[in-house]
mmCIF file of N, CA and C in Angstrom:
data_model
loop_
_atom_site.group_PDB
_atom_site.id
_atom_site.type_symbol
_atom_site.label_atom_id
_atom_site.label_comp_id
_atom_site.label_asym_id
_atom_site.label_seq_id
_atom_site.Cartn_x
_atom_site.Cartn_y
_atom_site.Cartn_z
ATOM 1 N N MET A 1 13.920 18.883 -27.736
ATOM 2 C CA MET A 1 12.602 19.858 -27.832
ATOM 3 C C MET A 1 12.415 20.484 -26.746
ATOM 4 N N PHE A 2 13.228 20.304 -25.168
ATOM 5 C CA PHE A 2 13.053 20.770 -24.652
ATOM 6 C C PHE A 2 13.897 21.718 -23.448
ATOM 7 N N LYS A 3 15.256 21.270 -24.931
ATOM 8 C CA LYS A 3 16.870 22.363 -25.050
ATOM 9 C C LYS A 3 16.251 23.630 -25.439
ATOM 10 N N GLN A 4 15.577 23.566 -26.671
ATOM 11 C CA GLN A 4 14.363 25.155 -27.095
ATOM 12 C C GLN A 4 13.596 25.689 -25.942
ATOM 13 N N PHE A 5 13.423 25.121 -25.574
ATOM 14 C CA PHE A 5 12.498 26.573 -24.176
ATOM 15 C C PHE A 5 13.862 27.041 -23.269
ATOM 16 N N THR A 6 14.538 26.028 -22.904
ATOM 17 C CA THR A 6 15.696 25.997 -21.931
ATOM 18 C C THR A 6 16.891 27.569 -22.735
ATOM 19 N N GLU A 7 17.173 26.880 -23.200
ATOM 20 C CA GLU A 7 17.790 28.042 -24.435
ATOM 21 C C GLU A 7 16.913 29.402 -24.311
ATOM 22 N N ASN A 8 16.218 30.281 -24.715
ATOM 23 C CA ASN A 8 15.483 30.882 -24.362
ATOM 24 C C ASN A 8 14.864 31.878 -23.442
ATOM 25 N N ILE A 9 15.062 31.211 -22.537
ATOM 26 C CA ILE A 9 14.551 31.859 -20.918
ATOM 27 C C ILE A 9 14.951 32.928 -20.785
ATOM 28 N N SER A 10 14.078 33.309 -20.042
ATOM 29 C CA SER A 10 14.833 35.322 -20.000
ATOM 30 C C SER A 10 13.919 35.236 -17.812
ATOM 31 N N GLY A 11 14.787 35.930 -16.967
ATOM 32 C CA GLY A 11 13.612 36.403 -16.340
ATOM 33 C C GLY A 11 12.315 35.829 -15.788
ATOM 34 N N ASN A 12 10.826 36.221 -15.924
ATOM 35 C CA ASN A 12 10.058 35.644 -16.045
ATOM 36 C C ASN A 12 9.456 34.593 -16.144
ATOM 37 N N GLN A 13 9.593 33.707 -17.707
ATOM 38 C CA GLN A 13 10.027 32.627 -17.740
ATOM 39 C C GLN A 13 10.233 31.784 -17.383
ATOM 40 N N ALA A 14 11.666 32.063 -16.326
ATOM 41 C CA ALA A 14 11.750 30.583 -15.817
ATOM 42 C C ALA A 14 10.719 30.506 -14.122
ATOM 43 N N TYR A 15 9.400 31.371 -14.246
ATOM 44 C CA TYR A 15 9.069 31.170 -12.993
ATOM 45 C C TYR A 15 7.984 29.980 -13.170
ATOM 46 N N LEU A 16 7.797 30.145 -15.027
ATOM 47 C CA LEU A 16 6.717 30.087 -15.636
ATOM 48 C C LEU A 16 7.039 28.248 -15.546
ATOM 49 N N LEU A 17 8.227 27.864 -16.262
ATOM 50 C CA LEU A 17 8.620 27.298 -16.039
ATOM 51 C C LEU A 17 8.655 25.780 -15.217
ATOM 52 N N PHE A 18 8.845 26.702 -13.758
ATOM 53 C CA PHE A 18 8.959 26.294 -12.474
ATOM 54 C C PHE A 18 7.752 25.708 -12.337
ATOM 55 N N SER A 19 7.158 26.556 -12.431
ATOM 56 C CA SER A 19 5.438 26.094 -11.759
ATOM 57 C C SER A 19 4.715 25.357 -12.476
ATOM 58 N N LEU A 20 5.603 24.875 -14.286
ATOM 59 C CA LEU A 20 4.883 23.953 -14.617
ATOM 60 C C LEU A 20 5.278 22.617 -13.881
ATOM 61 N N CYS A 21 7.229 22.499 -13.908
ATOM 62 C CA CYS A 21 7.289 21.863 -13.258
ATOM 63 C C CYS A 21 6.860 20.725 -12.047
ATOM 64 N N ILE A 22 6.573 21.935 -11.538
ATOM 65 C CA ILE A 22 5.859 21.669 -9.666
ATOM 66 C C ILE A 22 4.313 20.953 -10.025
ATOM 67 N N PHE A 23 3.870 21.761 -10.818
ATOM 68 C CA PHE A 23 2.394 21.007 -11.242
ATOM 69 C C PHE A 23 1.940 19.677 -12.032
ATOM 70 N N LEU A 24 3.640 19.526 -12.666
ATOM 71 C CA LEU A 24 3.083 17.901 -13.845
ATOM 72 C C LEU A 24 3.994 17.123 -11.954
ATOM 73 N N LEU A 25 4.760 17.241 -11.670
ATOM 74 C CA LEU A 25 5.094 16.622 -10.412
ATOM 75 C C LEU A 25 4.078 16.122 -9.616
ATOM 76 N N PHE A 26 3.404 17.563 -9.059
ATOM 77 C CA PHE A 26 2.300 17.279 -8.178
ATOM 78 C C PHE A 26 1.185 15.726 -9.003
ATOM 79 N N PHE A 27 1.216 16.258 -10.324
ATOM 80 C CA PHE A 27 -0.029 15.151 -10.615
ATOM 81 C C PHE A 27 0.919 13.855 -11.232
ATOM 82 N N ILE A 28 1.997 13.869 -10.947
ATOM 83 C CA ILE A 28 2.503 12.570 -11.374
ATOM 84 C C ILE A 28 2.852 12.037 -10.103
ATOM 85 N N VAL A 29 2.838 12.468 -9.156
ATOM 86 C CA VAL A 29 2.786 11.629 -7.342
ATOM 87 C C VAL A 29 1.212 11.099 -7.210
ATOM 88 N N VAL A 30 0.261 11.934 -7.659
ATOM 89 C CA VAL A 30 -1.136 12.145 -7.122
ATOM 90 C C VAL A 30 -1.465 10.492 -8.424
ATOM 91 N N ALA A 31 -0.840 10.459 -9.665
ATOM 92 C CA ALA A 31 -1.172 9.449 -9.889
ATOM 93 C C ALA A 31 -0.431 7.781 -9.509
ATOM 94 N N ILE A 32 0.785 8.248 -9.401
ATOM 95 C CA ILE A 32 1.357 6.814 -8.561
ATOM 96 C C ILE A 32 0.248 6.401 -7.435
ATOM 97 N N MET A 33 0.178 7.194 -6.525
ATOM 98 C CA MET A 33 0.054 7.415 -5.334
ATOM 99 C C MET A 33 -1.865 6.252 -5.296
ATOM 100 N N LEU A 34 -2.687 6.857 -6.371
ATOM 101 C CA LEU A 34 -3.699 6.212 -6.704
ATOM 102 C C LEU A 34 -3.024 4.551 -7.521
ATOM 103 N N ILE A 35 -2.812 4.344 -7.834
ATOM 104 C CA ILE A 35 -2.404 3.231 -8.742
ATOM 105 C C ILE A 35 -1.872 2.092 -7.510
ATOM 106 N N ARG A 36 -1.084 2.823 -6.197
ATOM 107 C CA ARG A 36 -0.497 1.834 -5.689
ATOM 108 C C ARG A 36 -1.539 1.553 -4.439
ATOM 109 N N ILE A 37 -2.582 1.885 -4.332
ATOM 110 C CA ILE A 37 -3.596 2.635 -3.231
ATOM 111 C C ILE A 37 -4.096 0.923 -3.103
ATOM 112 N N ARG A 38 -4.787 0.424 -1.407
ATOM 113 C CA ARG A 38 -4.798 -1.092 -1.756
ATOM 114 C C ARG A 38 -5.926 -1.225 -1.941
ATOM 115 N N LYS A 39 -7.073 -2.253 -2.504
ATOM 116 C CA LYS A 39 -8.220 -2.205 -2.799
ATOM 117 C C LYS A 39 -9.177 -2.345 -0.851
ATOM 118 N N PRO A 40 -8.477 -2.922 -0.924
ATOM 119 C CA PRO A 40 -9.202 -3.137 1.118
ATOM 120 C C PRO A 40 -9.364 -1.832 1.669
ATOM 121 N N HIS A 41 -8.477 -0.691 1.577
ATOM 122 C CA HIS A 41 -8.130 0.355 2.707
ATOM 123 C C HIS A 41 -9.539 1.268 1.050
ATOM 124 N N VAL A 42 -9.792 1.142 0.266
ATOM 125 C CA VAL A 42 -10.616 1.759 -0.572
ATOM 126 C C VAL A 42 -12.344 1.748 -0.527
ATOM 127 N N ASP A 43 -12.180 0.165 -0.033
ATOM 128 C CA ASP A 43 -13.235 -0.466 0.301
ATOM 129 C C ASP A 43 -13.674 -0.078 2.095
ATOM 130 N N HIS A 44 -13.030 0.070 2.554
ATOM 131 C CA HIS A 44 -13.580 0.320 4.388
ATOM 132 C C HIS A 44 -12.926 2.043 4.508
ATOM 133 N N MET A 45 -12.590 3.270 3.743
ATOM 134 C CA MET A 45 -12.602 4.712 3.100
ATOM 135 C C MET A 45 -14.495 4.586 2.401
ATOM 136 N N SER A 46 -14.877 3.752 1.810
ATOM 137 C CA SER A 46 -15.976 3.841 1.444
ATOM 138 C C SER A 46 -17.404 4.316 1.877
ATOM 139 N N GLN A 47 -17.105 2.885 2.763
ATOM 140 C CA GLN A 47 -18.357 2.358 4.532
ATOM 141 C C GLN A 47 -17.990 3.785 5.387
ATOM 142 N N MET A 48 -16.983 4.240 5.811
ATOM 143 C CA MET A 48 -17.129 5.104 6.798
ATOM 144 C C MET A 48 -18.273 6.043 7.248
ATOM 145 N N PRO A 49 -18.481 7.086 5.675
ATOM 146 C CA PRO A 49 -19.547 7.770 5.890
ATOM 147 C C PRO A 49 -21.164 6.741 6.196
ATOM 148 N N LEU A 50 -21.236 5.487 5.761
ATOM 149 C CA LEU A 50 -23.042 4.834 5.705
ATOM 150 C C LEU A 50 -21.866 4.611 7.721
ATOM 151 N N ASN A 51 -21.282 3.845 7.986
ATOM 152 C CA ASN A 51 -21.217 3.230 8.978
ATOM 153 C C ASN A 51 -21.912 3.797 10.155
ATOM 154 N N ASP A 52 -22.977 3.130 11.223
ATOM 155 C CA ASP A 52 -23.558 3.606 12.425
ATOM 156 C C ASP A 52 -23.049 3.061 13.741
ATOM 157 N N ASN A 53 -22.188 2.458 13.657
ATOM 158 C CA ASN A 53 -21.525 1.188 14.664
ATOM 159 C C ASN A 53 -20.574 2.429 15.337
ATOM 160 N N LEU A 54 -20.024 3.426 14.773
ATOM 161 C CA LEU A 54 -19.142 4.468 15.164
ATOM 162 C C LEU A 54 -19.668 5.304 16.684
ATOM 163 N N ILE A 55 -19.094 5.817 17.019
ATOM 164 C CA ILE A 55 -19.185 6.258 18.311
ATOM 165 C C ILE A 55 -20.275 7.906 18.194
ATOM 166 N N ASP A 56 -20.765 8.636 18.008
ATOM 167 C CA ASP A 56 -20.743 9.586 18.390
ATOM 168 C C ASP A 56 -20.386 10.840 19.171
ATOM 169 N N PRO A 57 -20.095 11.478 20.017
ATOM 170 C CA PRO A 57 -19.566 12.239 20.483
ATOM 171 C C PRO A 57 -20.724 13.369 21.546
ATOM 172 N N SER A 58 -21.175 13.237 20.194
ATOM 173 C CA SER A 58 -22.352 14.442 20.284
ATOM 174 C C SER A 58 -23.883 14.092 21.471
ATOM 175 N N LYS A 59 -23.595 12.635 21.185
ATOM 176 C CA LYS A 59 -24.549 12.221 21.501
ATOM 177 C C LYS A 59 -24.604 11.399 23.621
ATOM 178 N N THR A 60 -23.159 11.455 23.467
ATOM 179 C CA THR A 60 -23.100 10.701 24.704
ATOM 180 C C THR A 60 -22.835 11.193 25.508
ATOM 181 N N SER A 61 -22.773 12.546 25.618
ATOM 182 C CA SER A 61 -22.991 14.040 26.350
ATOM 183 C C SER A 61 -23.587 14.658 26.972
ATOM 184 N N GLN A 62 -24.858 13.992 26.438
ATOM 185 C CA GLN A 62 -26.278 14.614 27.028
ATOM 186 C C GLN A 62 -26.557 13.512 27.892
ATOM 187 N N GLN A 63 -27.115 14.556 29.221
ATOM 188 C CA GLN A 63 -27.662 13.744 30.294
ATOM 189 C C GLN A 63 -29.054 14.701 30.276
#
């Protein structure tokens, strides 16, 4: 099936096929990263915006 596409490629169509490959490769890499991510890391990152224990630099410079 893929051989039929590559046999009839001319000029601009090569760019279309190349961009499709980049698009698919990007989403495959993202999917692999999401599968391999650790649960504690996800929990830590999800709590960061809610954590008030972090020092706010704008409050420390006021006198």
